[in-house]
mmCIF file of C-alpha atoms in Angstrom:
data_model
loop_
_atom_site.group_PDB
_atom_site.id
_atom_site.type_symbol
_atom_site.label_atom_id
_atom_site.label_comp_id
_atom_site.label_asym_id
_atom_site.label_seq_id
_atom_site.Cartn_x
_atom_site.Cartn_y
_atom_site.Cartn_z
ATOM 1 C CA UNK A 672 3.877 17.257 3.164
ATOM 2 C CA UNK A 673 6.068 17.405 6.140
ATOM 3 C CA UNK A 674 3.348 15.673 8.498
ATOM 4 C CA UNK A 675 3.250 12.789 5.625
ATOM 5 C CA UNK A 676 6.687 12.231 5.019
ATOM 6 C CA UNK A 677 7.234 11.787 9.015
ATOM 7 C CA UNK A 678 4.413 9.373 9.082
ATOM 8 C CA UNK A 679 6.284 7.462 6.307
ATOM 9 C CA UNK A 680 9.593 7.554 8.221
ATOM 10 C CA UNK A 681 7.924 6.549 11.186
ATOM 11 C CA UNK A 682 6.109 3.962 9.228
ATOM 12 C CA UNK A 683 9.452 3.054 7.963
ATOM 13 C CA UNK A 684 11.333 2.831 11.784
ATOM 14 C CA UNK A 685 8.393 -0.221 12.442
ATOM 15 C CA UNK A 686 9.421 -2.408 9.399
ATOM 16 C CA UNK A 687 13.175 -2.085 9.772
ATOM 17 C CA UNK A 688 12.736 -3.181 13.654
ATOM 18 C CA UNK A 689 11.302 -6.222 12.206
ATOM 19 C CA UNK A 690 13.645 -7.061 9.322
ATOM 20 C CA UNK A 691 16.405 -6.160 11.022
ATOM 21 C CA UNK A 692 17.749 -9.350 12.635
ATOM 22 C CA UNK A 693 16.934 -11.298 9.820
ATOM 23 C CA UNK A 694 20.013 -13.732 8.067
ATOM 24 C CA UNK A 695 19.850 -14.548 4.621
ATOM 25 C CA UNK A 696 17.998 -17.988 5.041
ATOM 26 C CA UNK A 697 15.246 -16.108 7.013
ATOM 27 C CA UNK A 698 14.348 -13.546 4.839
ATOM 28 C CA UNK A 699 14.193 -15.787 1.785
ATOM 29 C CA UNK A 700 11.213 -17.341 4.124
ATOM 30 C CA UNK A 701 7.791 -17.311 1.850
ATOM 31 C CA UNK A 702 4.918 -14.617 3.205
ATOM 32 C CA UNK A 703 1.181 -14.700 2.060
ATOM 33 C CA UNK A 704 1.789 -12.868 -1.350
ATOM 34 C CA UNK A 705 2.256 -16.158 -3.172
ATOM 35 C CA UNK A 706 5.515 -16.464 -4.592
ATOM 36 C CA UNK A 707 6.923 -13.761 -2.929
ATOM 37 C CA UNK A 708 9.561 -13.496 0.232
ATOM 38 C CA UNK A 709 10.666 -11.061 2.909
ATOM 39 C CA UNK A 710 13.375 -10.335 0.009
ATOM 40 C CA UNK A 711 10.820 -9.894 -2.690
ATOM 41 C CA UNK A 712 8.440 -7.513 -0.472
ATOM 42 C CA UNK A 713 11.733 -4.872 0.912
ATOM 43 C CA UNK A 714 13.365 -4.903 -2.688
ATOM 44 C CA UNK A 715 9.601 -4.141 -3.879
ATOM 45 C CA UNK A 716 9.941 -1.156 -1.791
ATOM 46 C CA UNK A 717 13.741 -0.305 -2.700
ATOM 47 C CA UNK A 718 13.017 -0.729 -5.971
ATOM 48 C CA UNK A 719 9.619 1.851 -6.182
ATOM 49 C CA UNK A 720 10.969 4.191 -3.960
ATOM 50 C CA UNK A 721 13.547 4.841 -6.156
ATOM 51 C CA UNK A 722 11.866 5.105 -9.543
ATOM 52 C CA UNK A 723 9.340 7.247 -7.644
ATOM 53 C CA UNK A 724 12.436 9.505 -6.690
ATOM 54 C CA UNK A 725 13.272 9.133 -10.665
ATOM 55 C CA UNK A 726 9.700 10.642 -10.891
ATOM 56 C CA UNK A 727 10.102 13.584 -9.334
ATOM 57 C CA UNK A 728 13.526 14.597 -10.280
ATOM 58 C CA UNK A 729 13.471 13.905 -14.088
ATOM 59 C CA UNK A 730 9.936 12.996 -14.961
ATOM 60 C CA UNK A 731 10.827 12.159 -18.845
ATOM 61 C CA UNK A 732 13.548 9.659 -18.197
ATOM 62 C CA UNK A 733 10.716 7.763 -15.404
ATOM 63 C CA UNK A 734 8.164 7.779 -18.436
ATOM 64 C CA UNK A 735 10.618 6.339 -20.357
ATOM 65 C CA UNK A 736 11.355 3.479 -17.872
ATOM 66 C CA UNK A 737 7.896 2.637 -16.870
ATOM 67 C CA UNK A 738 6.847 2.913 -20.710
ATOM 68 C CA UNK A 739 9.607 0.368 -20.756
ATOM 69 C CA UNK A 740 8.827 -2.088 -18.228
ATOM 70 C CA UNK A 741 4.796 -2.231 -19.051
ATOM 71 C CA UNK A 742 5.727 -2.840 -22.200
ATOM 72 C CA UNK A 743 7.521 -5.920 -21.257
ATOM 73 C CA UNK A 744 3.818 -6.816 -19.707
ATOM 74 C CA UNK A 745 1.787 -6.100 -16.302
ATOM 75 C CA UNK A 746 3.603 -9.134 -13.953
ATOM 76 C CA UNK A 747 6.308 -6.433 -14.170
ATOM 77 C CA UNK A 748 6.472 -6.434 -10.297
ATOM 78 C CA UNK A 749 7.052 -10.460 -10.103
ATOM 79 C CA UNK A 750 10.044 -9.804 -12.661
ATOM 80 C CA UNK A 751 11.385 -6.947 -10.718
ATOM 81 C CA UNK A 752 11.560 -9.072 -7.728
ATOM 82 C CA UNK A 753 12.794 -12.235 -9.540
ATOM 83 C CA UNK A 754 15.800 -9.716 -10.961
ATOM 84 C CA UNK A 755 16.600 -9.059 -7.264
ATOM 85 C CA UNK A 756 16.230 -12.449 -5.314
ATOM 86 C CA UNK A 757 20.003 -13.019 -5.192
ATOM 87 C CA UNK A 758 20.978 -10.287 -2.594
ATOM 88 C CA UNK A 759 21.523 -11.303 0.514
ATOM 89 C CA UNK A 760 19.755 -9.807 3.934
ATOM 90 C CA UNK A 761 22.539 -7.114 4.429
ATOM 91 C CA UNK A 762 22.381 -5.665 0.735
ATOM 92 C CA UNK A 763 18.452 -5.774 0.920
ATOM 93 C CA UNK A 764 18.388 -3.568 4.449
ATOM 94 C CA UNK A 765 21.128 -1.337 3.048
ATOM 95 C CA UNK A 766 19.285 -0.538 -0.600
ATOM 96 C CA UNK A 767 15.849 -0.188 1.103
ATOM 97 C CA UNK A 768 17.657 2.547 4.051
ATOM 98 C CA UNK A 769 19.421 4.040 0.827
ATOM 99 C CA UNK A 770 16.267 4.645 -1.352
ATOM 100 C CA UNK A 771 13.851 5.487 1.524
ATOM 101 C CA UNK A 772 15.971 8.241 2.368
ATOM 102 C CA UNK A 773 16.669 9.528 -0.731
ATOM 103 C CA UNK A 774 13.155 9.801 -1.470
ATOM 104 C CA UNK A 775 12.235 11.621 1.656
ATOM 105 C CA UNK A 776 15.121 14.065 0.894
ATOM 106 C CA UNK A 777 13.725 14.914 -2.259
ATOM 107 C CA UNK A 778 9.718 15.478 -1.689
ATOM 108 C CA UNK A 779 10.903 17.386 1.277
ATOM 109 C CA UNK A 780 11.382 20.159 -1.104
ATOM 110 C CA UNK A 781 8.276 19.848 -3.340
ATOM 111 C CA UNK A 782 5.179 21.279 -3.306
ATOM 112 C CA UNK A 783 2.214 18.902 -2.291
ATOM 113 C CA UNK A 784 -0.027 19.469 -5.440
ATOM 114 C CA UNK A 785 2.956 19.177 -7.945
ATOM 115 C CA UNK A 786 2.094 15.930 -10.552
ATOM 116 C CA UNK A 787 4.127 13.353 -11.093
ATOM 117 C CA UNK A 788 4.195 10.425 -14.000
ATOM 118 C CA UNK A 789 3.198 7.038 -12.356
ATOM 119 C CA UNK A 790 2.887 3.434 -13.889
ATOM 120 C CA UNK A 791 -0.737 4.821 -13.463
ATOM 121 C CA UNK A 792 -2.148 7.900 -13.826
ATOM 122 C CA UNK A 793 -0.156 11.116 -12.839
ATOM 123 C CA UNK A 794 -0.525 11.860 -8.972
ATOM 124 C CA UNK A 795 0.120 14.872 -6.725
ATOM 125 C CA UNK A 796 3.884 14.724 -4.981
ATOM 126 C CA UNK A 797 1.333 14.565 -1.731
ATOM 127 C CA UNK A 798 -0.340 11.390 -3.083
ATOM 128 C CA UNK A 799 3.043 9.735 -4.534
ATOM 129 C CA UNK A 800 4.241 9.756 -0.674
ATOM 130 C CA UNK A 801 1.132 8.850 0.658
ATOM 131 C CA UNK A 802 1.200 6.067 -1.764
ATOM 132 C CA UNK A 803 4.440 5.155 -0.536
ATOM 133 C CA UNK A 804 3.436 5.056 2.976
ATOM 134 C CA UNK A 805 0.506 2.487 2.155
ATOM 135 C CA UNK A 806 2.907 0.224 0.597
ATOM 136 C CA UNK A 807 5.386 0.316 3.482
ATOM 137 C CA UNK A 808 2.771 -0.392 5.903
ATOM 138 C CA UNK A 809 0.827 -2.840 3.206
ATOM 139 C CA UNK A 810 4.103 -4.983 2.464
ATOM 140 C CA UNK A 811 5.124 -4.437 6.128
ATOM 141 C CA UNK A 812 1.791 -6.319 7.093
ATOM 142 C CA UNK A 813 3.066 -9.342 4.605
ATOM 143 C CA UNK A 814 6.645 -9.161 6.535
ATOM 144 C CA UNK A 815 4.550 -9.348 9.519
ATOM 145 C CA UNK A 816 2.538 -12.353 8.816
ATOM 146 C CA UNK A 817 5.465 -14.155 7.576
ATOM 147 C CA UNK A 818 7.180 -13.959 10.767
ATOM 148 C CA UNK A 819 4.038 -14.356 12.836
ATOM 149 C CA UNK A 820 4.890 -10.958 14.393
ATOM 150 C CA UNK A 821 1.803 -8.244 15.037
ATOM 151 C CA UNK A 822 2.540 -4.733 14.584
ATOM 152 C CA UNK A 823 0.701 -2.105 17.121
ATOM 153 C CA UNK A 824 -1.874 0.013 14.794
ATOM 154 C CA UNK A 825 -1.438 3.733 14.843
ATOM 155 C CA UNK A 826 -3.564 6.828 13.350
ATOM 156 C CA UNK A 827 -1.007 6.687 10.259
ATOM 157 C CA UNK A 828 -3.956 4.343 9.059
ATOM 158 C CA UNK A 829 -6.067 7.402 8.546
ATOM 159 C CA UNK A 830 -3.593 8.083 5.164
ATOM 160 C CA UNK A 831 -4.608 4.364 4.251
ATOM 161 C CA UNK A 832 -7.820 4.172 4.467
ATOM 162 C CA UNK A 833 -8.269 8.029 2.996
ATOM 163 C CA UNK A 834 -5.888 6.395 -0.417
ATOM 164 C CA UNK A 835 -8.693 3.512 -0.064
ATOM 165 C CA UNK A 836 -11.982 6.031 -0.132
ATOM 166 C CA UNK A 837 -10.338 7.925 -2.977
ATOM 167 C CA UNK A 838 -9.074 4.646 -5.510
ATOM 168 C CA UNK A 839 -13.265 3.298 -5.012
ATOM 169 C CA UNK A 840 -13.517 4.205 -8.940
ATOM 170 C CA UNK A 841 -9.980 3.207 -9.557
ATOM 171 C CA UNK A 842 -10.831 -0.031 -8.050
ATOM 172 C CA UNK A 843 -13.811 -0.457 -10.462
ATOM 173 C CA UNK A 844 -11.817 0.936 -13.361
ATOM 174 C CA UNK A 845 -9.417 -2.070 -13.475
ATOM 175 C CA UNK A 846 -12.197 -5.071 -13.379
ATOM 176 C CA UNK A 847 -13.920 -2.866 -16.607
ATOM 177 C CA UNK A 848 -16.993 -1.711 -14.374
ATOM 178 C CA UNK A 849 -18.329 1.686 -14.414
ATOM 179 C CA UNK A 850 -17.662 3.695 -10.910
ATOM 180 C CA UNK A 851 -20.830 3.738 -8.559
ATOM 181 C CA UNK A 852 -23.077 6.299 -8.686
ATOM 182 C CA UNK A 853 -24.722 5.351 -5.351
ATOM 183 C CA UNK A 854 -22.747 7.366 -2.415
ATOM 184 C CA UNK A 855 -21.045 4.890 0.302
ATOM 185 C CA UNK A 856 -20.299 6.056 3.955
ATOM 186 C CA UNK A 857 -17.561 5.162 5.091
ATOM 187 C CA UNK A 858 -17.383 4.924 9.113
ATOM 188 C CA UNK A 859 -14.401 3.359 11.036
ATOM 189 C CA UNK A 860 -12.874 3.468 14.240
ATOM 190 C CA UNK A 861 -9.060 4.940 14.816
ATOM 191 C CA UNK A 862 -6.731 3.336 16.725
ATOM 192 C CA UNK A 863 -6.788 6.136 18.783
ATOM 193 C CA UNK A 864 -11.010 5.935 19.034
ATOM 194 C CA UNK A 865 -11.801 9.053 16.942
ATOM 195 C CA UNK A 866 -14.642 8.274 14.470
ATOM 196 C CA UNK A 867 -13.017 8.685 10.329
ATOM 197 C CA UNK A 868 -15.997 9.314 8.052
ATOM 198 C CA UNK A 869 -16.611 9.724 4.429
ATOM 199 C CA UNK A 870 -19.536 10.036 2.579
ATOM 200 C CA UNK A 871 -22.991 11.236 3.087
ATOM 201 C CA UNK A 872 -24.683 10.478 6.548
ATOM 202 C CA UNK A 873 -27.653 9.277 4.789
ATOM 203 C CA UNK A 874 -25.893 6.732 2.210
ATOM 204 C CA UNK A 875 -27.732 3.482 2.334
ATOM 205 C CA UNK A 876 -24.487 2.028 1.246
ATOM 206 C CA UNK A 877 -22.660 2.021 4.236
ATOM 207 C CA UNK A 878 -18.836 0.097 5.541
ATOM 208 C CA UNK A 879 -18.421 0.197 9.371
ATOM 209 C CA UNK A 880 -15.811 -1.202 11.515
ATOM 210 C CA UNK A 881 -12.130 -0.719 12.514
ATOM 211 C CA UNK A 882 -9.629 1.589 10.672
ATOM 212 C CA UNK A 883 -7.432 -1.630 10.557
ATOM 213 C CA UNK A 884 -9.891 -3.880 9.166
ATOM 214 C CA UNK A 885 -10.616 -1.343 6.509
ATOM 215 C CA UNK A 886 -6.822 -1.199 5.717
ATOM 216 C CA UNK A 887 -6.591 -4.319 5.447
ATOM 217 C CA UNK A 888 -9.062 -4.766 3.192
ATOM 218 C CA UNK A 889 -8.696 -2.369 0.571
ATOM 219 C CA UNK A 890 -4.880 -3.446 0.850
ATOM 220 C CA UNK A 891 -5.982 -6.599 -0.268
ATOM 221 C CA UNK A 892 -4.549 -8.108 2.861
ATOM 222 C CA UNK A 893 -7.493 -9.726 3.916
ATOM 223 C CA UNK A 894 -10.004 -11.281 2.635
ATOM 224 C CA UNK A 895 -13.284 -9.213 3.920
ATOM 225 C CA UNK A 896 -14.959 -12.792 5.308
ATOM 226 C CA UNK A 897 -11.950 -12.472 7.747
ATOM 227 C CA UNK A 898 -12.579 -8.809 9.479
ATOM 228 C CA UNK A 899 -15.157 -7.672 11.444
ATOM 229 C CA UNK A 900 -16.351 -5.072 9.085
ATOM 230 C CA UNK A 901 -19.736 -4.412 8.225
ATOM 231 C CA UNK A 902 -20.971 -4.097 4.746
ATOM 232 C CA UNK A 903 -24.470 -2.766 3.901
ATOM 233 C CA UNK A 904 -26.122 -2.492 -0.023
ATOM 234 C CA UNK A 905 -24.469 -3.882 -2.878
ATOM 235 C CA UNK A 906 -22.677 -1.078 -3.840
ATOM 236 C CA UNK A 907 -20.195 -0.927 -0.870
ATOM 237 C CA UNK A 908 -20.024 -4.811 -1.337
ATOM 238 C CA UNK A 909 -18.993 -5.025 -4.417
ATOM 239 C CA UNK A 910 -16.172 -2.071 -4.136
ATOM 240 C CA UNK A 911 -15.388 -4.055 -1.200
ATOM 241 C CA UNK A 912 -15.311 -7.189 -3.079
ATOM 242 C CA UNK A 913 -12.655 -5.420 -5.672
ATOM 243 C CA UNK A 914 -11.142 -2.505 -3.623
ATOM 244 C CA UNK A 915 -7.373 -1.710 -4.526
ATOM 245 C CA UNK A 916 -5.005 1.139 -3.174
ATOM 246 C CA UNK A 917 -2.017 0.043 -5.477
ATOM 247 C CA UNK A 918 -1.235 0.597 -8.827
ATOM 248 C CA UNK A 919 -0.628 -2.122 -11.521
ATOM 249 C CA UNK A 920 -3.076 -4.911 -12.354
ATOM 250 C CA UNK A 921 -5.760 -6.311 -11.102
ATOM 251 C CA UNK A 922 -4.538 -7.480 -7.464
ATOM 252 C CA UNK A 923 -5.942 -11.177 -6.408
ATOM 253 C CA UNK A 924 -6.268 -10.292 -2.285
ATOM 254 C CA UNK A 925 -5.933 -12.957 -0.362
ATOM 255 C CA UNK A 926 -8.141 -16.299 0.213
ATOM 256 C CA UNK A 927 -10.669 -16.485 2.734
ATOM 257 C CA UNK A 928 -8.603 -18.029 5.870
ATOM 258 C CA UNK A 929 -5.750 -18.040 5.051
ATOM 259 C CA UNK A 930 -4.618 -15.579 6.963
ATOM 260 C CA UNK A 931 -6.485 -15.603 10.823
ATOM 261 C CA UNK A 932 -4.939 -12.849 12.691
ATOM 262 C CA UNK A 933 -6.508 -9.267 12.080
ATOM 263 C CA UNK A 934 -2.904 -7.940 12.062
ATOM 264 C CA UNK A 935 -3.201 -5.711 15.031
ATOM 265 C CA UNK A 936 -2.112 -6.505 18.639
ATOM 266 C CA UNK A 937 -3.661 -9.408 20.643
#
């Protein structure tokens, strides 16, 4: 848990160094989510770190809210961020350093297989925070593009594309298709150039490429036409086609070329 949580803080350091000049007219500036800003994508974060604090420290009053806010329908993140578009650059930084902290505070002291209540299904408090760290790097990447800024990859990708292997039936789950039977091997390349596997050697489904292009992918920040991964069988294309780390509905991903740069360094 420790090892995560300083991952997430780390992950945390990169997206404050890149938000942290901005004035209020620049982070109202639009990023590929459509209809969303800089503002939108940190008070996304604020906003889910602390109800995933909520979570943990009094599980029946977070069922109550998220039974709450579903109930109001599944664009609840759109409406969250619409509810929060009138604080300025300052307030944003300050809620978003307020909430992340808090959160690591509290999962320092918890036990990595206790569950927690989600919008989803219950989780482990080791897969709420690595959940947390995808987002921060996943909404970082949508800061990034906005501001045509590239962020240097690091082996925190490795919790990414793990949350990605894991969420394959998830991914099916939402689009109302049964989870593959066929294995897939999964086989990508760190930033660091250690090989990440999963899967069975012998899996004629197979995904190869970079760690980042994976993330990206199964981030739905990237349309798969625009990495340099490669896809064999129609199993692995199809989960490909659908793949989804986050919770909530059905995500769009983004439009072949629309968005060129591979979100590493150049």
């Amino acid at each position: 848990m420790d090892q995560v949580l300083d991952d997430l803080t780390a992950e945390t350091g990169v997206l404050a160094e890149l938000v942290a000049g901005l004035d209020d007219t620049a982070i109202s500036a639009p990023t590929p989510a459509v209809g969303w800003s800089i503002r939108d994508q940190l008070t996304h974060l604020a906003f889910f770190d602390e109800t995933a604090t909520q979570a943990a420290v009094d599980p029946a009053a977070f069922r109550r809210h998220a039974d709450a806010l579903i109930a109001g329908g599944m664009d609840f993140p759109d409406r969250i961020a619409a509810e929060h578009a009138h604080l300025s650059a300052d307030e944003v930084r300050a809620w978003l350093t307020r909430a992340r902290a808090g959160l690591v505070t509290v999962f320092r002291d918890l036990a990595p297989k206790t569950r927690l209540p989600w919008y989803g299904p219950d989780m482990s408090a080791m897969s709420s925070v690595t959940a947390r760290l995808m987002e921060t790097w996943a909404h970082g990447q949508d800061v990034a593009d906005a501001l045509g800024k590239q962020r240097e990859p690091t082996d925190r990708l490795r919790h990414i594309a793990h949350l990605g292997v894991r969420t394959t039936g998830f991914s099916f789950a939402l689009h109302g298709r049964p989870a593959p039977t066929e294995p897939i091997r999964v086989e990508i390349d760190a930033p660091s150039c250690a090989r990440w596997t999963w899967g069975p050697a012998d899996a004629r489904d197979r995904v190869s490429g970079s760690a980042l292009d994976f993330c990206l992918v199964v981030t739905q920040r990237r349309h798969l036409d625009d990495t340099q991964l490669t896809v064999t069988g129609p199993v692995a294309a199809e989960w490909l086609s659908i793949a989804q780390t986050f919770a909530g509905a059905p995500g769009t991903g983004r439009a072949p070329g629309l968005v060129t740069s591979r979100g590493g360094t150049s």
